[in-house]
Short mmCIF file of C-alpha atoms and ligand atoms in Angstrom, two decimals:
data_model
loop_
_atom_site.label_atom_id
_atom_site.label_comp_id
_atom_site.label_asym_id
_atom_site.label_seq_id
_atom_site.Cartn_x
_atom_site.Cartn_y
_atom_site.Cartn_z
CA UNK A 29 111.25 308.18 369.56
CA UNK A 30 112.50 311.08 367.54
CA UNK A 31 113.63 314.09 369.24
CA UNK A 32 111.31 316.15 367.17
CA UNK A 33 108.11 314.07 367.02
CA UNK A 34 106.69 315.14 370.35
CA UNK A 35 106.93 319.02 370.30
CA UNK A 36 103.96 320.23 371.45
CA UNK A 37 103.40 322.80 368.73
CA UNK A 38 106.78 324.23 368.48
CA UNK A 39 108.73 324.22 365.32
CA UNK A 40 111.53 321.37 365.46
CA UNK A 41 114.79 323.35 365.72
CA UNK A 42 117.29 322.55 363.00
CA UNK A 43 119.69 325.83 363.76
CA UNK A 44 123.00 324.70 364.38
CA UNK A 45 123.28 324.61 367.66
CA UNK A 46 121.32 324.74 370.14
CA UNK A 47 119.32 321.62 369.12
CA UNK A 48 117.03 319.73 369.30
CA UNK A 49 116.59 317.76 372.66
CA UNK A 50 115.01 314.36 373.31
CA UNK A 51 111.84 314.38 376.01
CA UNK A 52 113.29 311.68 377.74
CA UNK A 53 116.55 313.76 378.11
CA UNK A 54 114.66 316.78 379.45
CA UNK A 55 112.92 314.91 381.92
CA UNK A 56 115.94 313.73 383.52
CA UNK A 57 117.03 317.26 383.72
CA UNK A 58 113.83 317.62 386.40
CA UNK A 59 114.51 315.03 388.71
CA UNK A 60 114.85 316.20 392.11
CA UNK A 61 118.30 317.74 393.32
CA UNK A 62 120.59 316.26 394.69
CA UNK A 63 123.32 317.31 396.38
CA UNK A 64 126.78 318.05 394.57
CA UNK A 65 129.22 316.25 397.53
CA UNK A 66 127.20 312.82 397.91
CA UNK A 67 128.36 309.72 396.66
CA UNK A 68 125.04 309.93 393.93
CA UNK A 69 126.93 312.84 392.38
CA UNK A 70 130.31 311.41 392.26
CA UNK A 71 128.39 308.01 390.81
CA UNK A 72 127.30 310.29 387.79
CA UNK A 73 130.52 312.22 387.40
CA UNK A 74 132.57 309.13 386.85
CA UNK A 75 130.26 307.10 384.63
CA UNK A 76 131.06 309.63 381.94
CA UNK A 77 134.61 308.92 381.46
CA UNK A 78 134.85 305.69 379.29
CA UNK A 79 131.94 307.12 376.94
CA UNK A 80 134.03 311.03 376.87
CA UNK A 81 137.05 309.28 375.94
CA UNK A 82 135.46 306.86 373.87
CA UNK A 83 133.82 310.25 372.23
CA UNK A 84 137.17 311.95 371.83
CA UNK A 85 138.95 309.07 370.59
CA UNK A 86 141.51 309.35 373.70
CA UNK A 87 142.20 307.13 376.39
CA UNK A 88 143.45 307.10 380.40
CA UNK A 89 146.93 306.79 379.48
CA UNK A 90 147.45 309.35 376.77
CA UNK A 91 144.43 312.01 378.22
CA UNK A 92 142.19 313.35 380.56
CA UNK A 93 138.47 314.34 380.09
CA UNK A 94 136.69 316.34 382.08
CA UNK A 95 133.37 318.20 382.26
CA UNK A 96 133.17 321.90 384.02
CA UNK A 97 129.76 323.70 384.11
CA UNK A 98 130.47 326.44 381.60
CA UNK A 99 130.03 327.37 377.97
CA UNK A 100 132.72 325.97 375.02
CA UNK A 101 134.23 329.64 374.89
CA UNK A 102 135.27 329.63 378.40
CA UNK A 103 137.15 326.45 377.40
CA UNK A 104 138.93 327.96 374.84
CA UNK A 105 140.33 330.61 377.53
CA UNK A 106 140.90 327.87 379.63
CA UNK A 107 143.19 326.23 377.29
CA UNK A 108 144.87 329.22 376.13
CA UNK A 109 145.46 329.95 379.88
CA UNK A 110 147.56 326.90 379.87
CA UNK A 111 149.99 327.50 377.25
CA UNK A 112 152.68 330.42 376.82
CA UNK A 113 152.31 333.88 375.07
CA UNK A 114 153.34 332.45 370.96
CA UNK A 115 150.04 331.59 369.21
CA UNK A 116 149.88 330.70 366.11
CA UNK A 117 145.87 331.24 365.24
CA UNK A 118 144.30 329.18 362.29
CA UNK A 119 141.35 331.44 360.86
CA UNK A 120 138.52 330.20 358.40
CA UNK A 121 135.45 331.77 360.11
CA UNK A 122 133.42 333.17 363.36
CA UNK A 123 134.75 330.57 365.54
CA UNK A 124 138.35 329.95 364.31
CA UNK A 125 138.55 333.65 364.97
CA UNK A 126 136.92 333.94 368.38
CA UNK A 127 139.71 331.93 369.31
CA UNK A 128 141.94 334.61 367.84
CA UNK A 129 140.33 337.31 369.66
CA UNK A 130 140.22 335.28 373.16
CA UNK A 131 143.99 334.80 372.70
CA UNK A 132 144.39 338.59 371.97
CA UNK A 133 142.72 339.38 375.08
CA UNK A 134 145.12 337.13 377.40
CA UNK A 135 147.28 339.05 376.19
CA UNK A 136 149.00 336.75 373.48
CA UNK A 137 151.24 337.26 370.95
CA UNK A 138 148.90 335.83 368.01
CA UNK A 139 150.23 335.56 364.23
CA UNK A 140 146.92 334.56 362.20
CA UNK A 141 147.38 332.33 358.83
CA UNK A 142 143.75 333.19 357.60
CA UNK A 143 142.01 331.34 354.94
CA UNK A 144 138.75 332.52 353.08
CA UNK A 145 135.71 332.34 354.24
CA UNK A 146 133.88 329.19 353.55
CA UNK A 147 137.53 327.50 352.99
CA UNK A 148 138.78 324.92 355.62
CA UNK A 149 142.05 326.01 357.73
CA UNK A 150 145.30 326.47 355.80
CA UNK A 151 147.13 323.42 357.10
CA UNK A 152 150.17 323.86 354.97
CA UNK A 153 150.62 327.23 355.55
CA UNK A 154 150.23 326.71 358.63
CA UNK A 155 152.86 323.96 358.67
CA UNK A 156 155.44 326.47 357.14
CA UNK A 157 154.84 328.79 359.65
CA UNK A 158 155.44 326.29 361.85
CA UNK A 159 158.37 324.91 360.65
CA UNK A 160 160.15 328.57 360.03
CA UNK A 161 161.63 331.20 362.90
CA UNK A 162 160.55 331.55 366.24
CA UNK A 163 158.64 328.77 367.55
CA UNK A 164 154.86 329.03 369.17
CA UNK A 165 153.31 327.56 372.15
CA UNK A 166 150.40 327.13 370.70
CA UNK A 167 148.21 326.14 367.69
CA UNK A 168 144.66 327.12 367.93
CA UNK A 169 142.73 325.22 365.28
CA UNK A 170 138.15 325.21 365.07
CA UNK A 171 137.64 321.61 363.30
CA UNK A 172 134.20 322.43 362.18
CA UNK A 173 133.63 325.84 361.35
CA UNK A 174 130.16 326.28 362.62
CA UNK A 175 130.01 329.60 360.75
CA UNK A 176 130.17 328.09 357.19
CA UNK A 177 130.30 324.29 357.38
CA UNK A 178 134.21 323.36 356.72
CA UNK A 179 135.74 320.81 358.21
CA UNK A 180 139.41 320.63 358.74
CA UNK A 181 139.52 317.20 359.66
CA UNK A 182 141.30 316.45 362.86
CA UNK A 183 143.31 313.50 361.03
CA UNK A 184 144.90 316.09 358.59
CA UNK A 185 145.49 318.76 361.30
CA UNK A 186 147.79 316.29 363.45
CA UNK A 187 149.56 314.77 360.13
CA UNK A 188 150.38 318.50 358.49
CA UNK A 189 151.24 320.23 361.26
CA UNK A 190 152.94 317.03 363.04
CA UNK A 191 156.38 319.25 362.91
CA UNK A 192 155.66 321.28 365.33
CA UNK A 193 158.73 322.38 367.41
CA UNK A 194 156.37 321.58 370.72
CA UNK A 195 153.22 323.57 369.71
CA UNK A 196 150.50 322.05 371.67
CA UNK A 197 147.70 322.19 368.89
CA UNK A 198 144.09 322.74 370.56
CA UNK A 199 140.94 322.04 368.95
CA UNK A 200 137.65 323.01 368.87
CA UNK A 201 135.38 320.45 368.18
CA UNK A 202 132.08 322.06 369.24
CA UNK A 203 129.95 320.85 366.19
CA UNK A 204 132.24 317.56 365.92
CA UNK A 205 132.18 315.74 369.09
CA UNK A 206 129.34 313.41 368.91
CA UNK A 207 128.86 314.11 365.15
CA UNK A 208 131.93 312.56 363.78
CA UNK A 209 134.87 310.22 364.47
CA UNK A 210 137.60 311.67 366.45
CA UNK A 211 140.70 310.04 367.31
CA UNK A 212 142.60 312.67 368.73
CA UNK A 213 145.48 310.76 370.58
CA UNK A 214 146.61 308.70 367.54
CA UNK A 215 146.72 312.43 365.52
CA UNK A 216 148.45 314.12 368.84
CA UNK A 217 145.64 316.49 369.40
CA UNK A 218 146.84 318.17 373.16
CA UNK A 219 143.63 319.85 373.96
CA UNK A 220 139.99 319.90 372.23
CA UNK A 221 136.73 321.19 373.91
CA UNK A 222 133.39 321.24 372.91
CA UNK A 223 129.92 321.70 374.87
CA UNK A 224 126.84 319.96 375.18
CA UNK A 225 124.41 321.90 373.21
CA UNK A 226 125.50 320.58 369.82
CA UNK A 227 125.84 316.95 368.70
CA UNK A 228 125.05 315.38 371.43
CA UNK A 229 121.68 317.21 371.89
CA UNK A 230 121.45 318.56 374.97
CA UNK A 231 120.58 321.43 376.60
CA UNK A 232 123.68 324.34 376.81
CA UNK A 233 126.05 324.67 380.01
CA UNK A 234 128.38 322.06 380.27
CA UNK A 235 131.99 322.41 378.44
CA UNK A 236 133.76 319.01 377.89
CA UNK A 237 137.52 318.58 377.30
CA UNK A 238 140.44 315.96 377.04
CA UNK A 239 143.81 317.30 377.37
CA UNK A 240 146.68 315.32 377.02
CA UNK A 241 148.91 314.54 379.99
CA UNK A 242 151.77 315.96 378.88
CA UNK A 243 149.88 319.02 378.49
CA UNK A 244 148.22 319.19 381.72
CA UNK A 245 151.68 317.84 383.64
CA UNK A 246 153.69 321.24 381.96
CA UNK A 247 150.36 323.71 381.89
CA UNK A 248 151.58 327.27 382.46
CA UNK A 249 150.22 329.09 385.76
CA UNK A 250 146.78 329.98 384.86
CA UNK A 251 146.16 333.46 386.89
CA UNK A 252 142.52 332.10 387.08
CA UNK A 253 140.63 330.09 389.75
CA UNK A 254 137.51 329.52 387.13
CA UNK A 255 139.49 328.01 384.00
CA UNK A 256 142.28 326.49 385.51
CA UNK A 257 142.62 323.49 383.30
CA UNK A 258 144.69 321.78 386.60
CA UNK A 259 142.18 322.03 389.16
CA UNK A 260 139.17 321.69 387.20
CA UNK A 261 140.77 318.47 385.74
CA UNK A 262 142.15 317.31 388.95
CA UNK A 263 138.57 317.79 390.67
CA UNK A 264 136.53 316.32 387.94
CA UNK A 265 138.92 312.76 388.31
CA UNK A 266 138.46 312.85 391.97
CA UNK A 267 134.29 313.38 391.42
CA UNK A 268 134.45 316.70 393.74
CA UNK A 269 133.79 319.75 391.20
CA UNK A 270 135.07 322.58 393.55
CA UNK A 271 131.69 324.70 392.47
CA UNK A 272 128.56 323.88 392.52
CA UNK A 273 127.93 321.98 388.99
CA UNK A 274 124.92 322.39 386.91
CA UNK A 275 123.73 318.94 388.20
CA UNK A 276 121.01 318.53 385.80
CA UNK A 277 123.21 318.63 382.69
CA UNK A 278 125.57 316.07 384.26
CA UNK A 279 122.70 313.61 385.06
CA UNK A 280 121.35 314.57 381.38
CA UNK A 281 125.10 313.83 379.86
CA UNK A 282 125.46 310.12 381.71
CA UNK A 283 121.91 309.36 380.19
CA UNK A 284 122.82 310.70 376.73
CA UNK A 285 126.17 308.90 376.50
CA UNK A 286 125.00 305.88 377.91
CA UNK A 287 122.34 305.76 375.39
CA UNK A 288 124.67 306.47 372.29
CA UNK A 289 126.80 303.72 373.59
CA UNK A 290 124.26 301.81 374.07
CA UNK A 291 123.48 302.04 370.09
CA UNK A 292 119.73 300.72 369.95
CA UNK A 293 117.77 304.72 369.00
CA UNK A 294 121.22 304.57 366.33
CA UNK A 295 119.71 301.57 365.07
CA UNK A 296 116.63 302.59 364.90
CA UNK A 297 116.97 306.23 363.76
CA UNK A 298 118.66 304.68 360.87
CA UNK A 299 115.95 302.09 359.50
CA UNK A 300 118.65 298.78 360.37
CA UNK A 301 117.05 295.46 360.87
CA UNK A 302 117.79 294.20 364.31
CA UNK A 303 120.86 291.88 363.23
CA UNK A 304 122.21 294.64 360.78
CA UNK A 305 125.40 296.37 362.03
CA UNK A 306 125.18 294.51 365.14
CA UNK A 307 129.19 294.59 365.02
CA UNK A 308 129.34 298.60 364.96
CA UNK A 309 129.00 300.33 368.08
CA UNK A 310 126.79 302.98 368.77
CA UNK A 311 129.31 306.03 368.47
CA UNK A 312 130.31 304.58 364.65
CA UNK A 313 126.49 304.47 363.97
CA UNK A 314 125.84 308.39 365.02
CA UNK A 315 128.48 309.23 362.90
CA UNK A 316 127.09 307.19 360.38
CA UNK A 317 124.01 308.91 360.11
CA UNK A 318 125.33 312.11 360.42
CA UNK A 319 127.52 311.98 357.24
CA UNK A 320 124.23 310.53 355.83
CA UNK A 321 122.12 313.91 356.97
CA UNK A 322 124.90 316.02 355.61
CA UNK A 323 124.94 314.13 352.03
CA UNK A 324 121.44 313.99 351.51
CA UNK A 325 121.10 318.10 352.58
CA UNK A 326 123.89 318.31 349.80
CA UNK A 327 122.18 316.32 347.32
CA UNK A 328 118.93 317.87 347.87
CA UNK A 329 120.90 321.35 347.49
CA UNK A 330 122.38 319.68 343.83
CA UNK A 331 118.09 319.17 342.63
CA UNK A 332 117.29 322.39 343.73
CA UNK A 333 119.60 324.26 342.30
CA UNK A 334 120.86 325.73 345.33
CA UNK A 335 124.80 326.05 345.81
CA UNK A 336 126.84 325.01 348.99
CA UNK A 337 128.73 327.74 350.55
CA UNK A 338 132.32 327.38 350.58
CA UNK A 339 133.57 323.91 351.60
CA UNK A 340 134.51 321.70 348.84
CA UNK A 341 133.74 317.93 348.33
CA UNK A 342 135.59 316.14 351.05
CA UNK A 343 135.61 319.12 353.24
CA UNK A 344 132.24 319.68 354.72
CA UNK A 345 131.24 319.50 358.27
CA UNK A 346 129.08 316.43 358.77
CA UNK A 347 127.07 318.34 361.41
CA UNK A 348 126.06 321.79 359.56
CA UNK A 349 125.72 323.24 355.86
CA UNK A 350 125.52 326.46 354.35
CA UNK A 351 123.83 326.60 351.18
CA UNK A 352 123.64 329.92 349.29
CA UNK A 353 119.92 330.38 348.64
CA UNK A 354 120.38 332.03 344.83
CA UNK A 355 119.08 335.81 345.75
CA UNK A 356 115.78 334.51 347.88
CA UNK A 357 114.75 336.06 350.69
CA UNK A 358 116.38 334.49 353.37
CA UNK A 359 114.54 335.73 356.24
CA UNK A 360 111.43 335.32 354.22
CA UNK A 361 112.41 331.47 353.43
CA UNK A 362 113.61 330.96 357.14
CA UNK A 363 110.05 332.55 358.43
CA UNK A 364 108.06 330.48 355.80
CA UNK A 365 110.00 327.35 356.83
CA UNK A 366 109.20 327.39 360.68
CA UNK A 367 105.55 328.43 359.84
CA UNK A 368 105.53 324.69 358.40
CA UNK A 369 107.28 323.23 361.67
CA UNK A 370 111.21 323.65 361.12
CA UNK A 371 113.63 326.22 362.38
CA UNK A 372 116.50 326.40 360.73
CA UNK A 373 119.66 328.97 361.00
CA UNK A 374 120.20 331.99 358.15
CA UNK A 375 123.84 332.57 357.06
CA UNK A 376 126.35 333.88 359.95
CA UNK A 377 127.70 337.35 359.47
CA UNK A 378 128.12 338.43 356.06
CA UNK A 379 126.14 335.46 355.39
CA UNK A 380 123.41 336.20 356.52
CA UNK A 381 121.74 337.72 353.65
CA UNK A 382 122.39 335.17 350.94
CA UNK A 383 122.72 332.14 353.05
CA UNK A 384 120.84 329.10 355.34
CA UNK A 385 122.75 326.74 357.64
CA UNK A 386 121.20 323.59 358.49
CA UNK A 387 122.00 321.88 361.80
CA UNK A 388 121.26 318.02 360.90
CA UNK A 389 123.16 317.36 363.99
CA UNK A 390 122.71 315.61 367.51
CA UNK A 391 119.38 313.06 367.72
CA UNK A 392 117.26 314.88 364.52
CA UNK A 393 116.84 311.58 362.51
CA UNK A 394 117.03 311.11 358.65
CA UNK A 395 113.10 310.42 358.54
CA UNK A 396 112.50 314.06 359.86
CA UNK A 397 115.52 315.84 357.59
CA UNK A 398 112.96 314.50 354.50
CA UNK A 399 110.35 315.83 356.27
CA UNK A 400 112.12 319.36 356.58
CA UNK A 401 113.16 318.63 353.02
CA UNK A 402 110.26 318.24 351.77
CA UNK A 403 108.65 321.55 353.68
CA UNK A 404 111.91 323.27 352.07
CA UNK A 405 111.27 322.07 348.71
CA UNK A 406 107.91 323.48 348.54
CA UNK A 407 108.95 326.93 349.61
CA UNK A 408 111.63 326.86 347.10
CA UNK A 409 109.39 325.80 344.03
CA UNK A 410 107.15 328.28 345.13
CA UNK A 411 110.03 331.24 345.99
CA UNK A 412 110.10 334.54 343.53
CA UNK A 413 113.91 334.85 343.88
CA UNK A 414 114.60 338.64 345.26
CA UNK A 415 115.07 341.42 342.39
C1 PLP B 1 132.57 325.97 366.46
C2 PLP B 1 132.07 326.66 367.67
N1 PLP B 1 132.94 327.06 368.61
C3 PLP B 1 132.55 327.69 369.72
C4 PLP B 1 131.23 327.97 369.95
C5 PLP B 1 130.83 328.69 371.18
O1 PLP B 1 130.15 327.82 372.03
P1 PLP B 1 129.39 328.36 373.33
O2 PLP B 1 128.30 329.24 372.82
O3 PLP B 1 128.93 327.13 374.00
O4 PLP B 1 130.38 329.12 374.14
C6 PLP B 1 130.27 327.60 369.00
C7 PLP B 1 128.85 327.93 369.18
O5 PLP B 1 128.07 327.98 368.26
C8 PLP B 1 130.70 326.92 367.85
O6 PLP B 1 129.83 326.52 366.93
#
């Protein structure tokens, strides 16, 4: 079933992030507690491995994953707690530069390369930086920027900044994991996080990592009990999370995973006869449709004469777009739009006046985007563009 079909009333939510989530999924979230320290708990925690690494494109030897029962910005301080003070801060956006900030407050020494707004991080300055003077401990780097839409792809991250004097490079993939192909141990990614709220539609308040080995084996002291990327990694691969873990979510993850392994809602989500792309697994198919939800929002932006914000061709998050909405109303549109049955995000920041951001992301399906299309087209025709 679609995540959206059964809503009893409310307006589907297309923001980006949260998203939609799957009734089937939230009723697994209510099955009675168990205990965190029983062998049911540890059964759950280790089931997820082979589907996070298959996720992150990592494996046992190069990476661990792990799961810890906080937001994606904790995880960001928890890898920044595990590097030393030289950061070298890639900046395109809200999140790119949270990751600035959280670096700031540790107490790092940050040098920014910034790039516009709307622009995807600048790699090869980046590189030069890099490559020049002093050398950094660490790379911070936001894959999708969930702000405006660019993607920095993960592949061209670890090829252009692959001289990197020992830099560990970590990533946020928040509005990537689950949404596109990630390979991060061929492309020498040592750290990327991301939480459960996003692509792989669930509800918020798990954070999800894989951090290299080499990484984790040299991690600097953390001076934290919370985000200490050691213990929390060392607990999650024995299955005894030394807190109490937000046990829903982790039974909700192993049933989500499974299922996207699993491939068969892929399938059917994307209209395939039962034989067709029998050969592709079910992580190749969500990704599949996801670039497909992104093109058709683009294309639909093309016959309405509405402009995409920023990223260029090539360079666009397959998970969110901004679209600049040509002097409309956008509160006005975005109030119109979820009196028809679909909530979708306005512009972030100085966006927020001029812009919308779709989330086609997690288990929304391309049937209901052309529903929320065609709701979107009818406000449009019908829009007096603001004086
Ligand atoms: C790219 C990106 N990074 C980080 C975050 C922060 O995630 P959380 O709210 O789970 O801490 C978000 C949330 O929207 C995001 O989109």
């Amino acid at each position: 079933m679609s995540a959206a079909s059964a809503n009893d009333g409310i307006a589907e939510l297309w923001i980006p992030g949260p998203t939609q989530v799957r009734p089937e999924i939230l009723a697994s979230c209510a099955e009675p507690m168990i205990g965190h320290r029983t062998p049911e708990m540890r059964e759950v925690i280790a089931a997820l491995d082979p589907h996070l690494h298959r996720a992150f494109g990592t494996d046992d030897v190069s990476h661990s994953v792990a799961v810890h029962s906080c937001t994606a910005t904790a995880l960001m301080e928890m890898g920044l707690r595990a590097v030393g003070p030289r950061v070298l801060a890639l900046t395109q956006g809200a999140f790119s530069e949270r990751f600035a900030e959280i670096a700031e407050a540790l107490g790092k020494d940050v040098t920014r390369v910034a790039s516009p707004l709307g622009a995807r991080a600048d790699l090869a300055r980046a590189a030069k930086v890099l490559s020049d003077g002093e050398p950094f401990d660490a790379v911070t780097v936001c894959a999708s920027e969930t702000s405006t839409g660019a993607l920095t792809s993960p592949e061209a991250i670890g090829a252009i900044l692959a001289n990197r004097r020992g830099a560990r490079i970590l990533m946020d993939v928040v509005t990537l994991l689950g949404a596109g192909p990630l390979e991060l141990a061929r492309h020498g990614i040592d750290f990327a996080l991301a939480g459960t709220q996003k692509a792989l539609a669930l509800p918020p308040g798990l954070g999800l990592y894989a951090v290299s080995k080499d990484m984790l084996a040299s991690a600097a002291p953390s001076l934290s009990y919370f985000l200490d990327l050691r213990l929390i990694s060392r607990t999650h691969a024995e299955q005894k999370p030394p807190m109490t873990p937000t046990i829903p979510l982790l039974r909700a993850l192993r049933k989500q995973l499974e299922t996207i392994t699993g491939g068969t809602l892929e399938r059917e989500w994307l209209g395939m006869e039962r034989r067709e792309g029998a050969g592709e697994g079910g992580w190749a198919l969500r990704f599949r449709r996801h670039r497909q939800m992104a093109d058709r929002v683009t294309a639909f932006a093309k016959d309405h004469g509405l402009t995409r914000f920023g990223a260029a061709e090539g360079e666009t998050s397959p998970s969110v777009t901004t679209l600049d909405v040509g002097g409309r109303d956008v509160k006005d549109l975005v109030a119109a739009l979820t009196g028809r049955g679909f909530t979708i995000g306005t512009g972030y920041g100085a966006l927020a006046t001029s812009c919308i951001r779709i989330g086609h992301m997690g288990d929304h399906t391309p049937a209901r985007l052309e529903a929320l299309l065609e709701a979107l087209g009818h406000l449009l025709g019908g829009a007096v563009p603001a004086q």
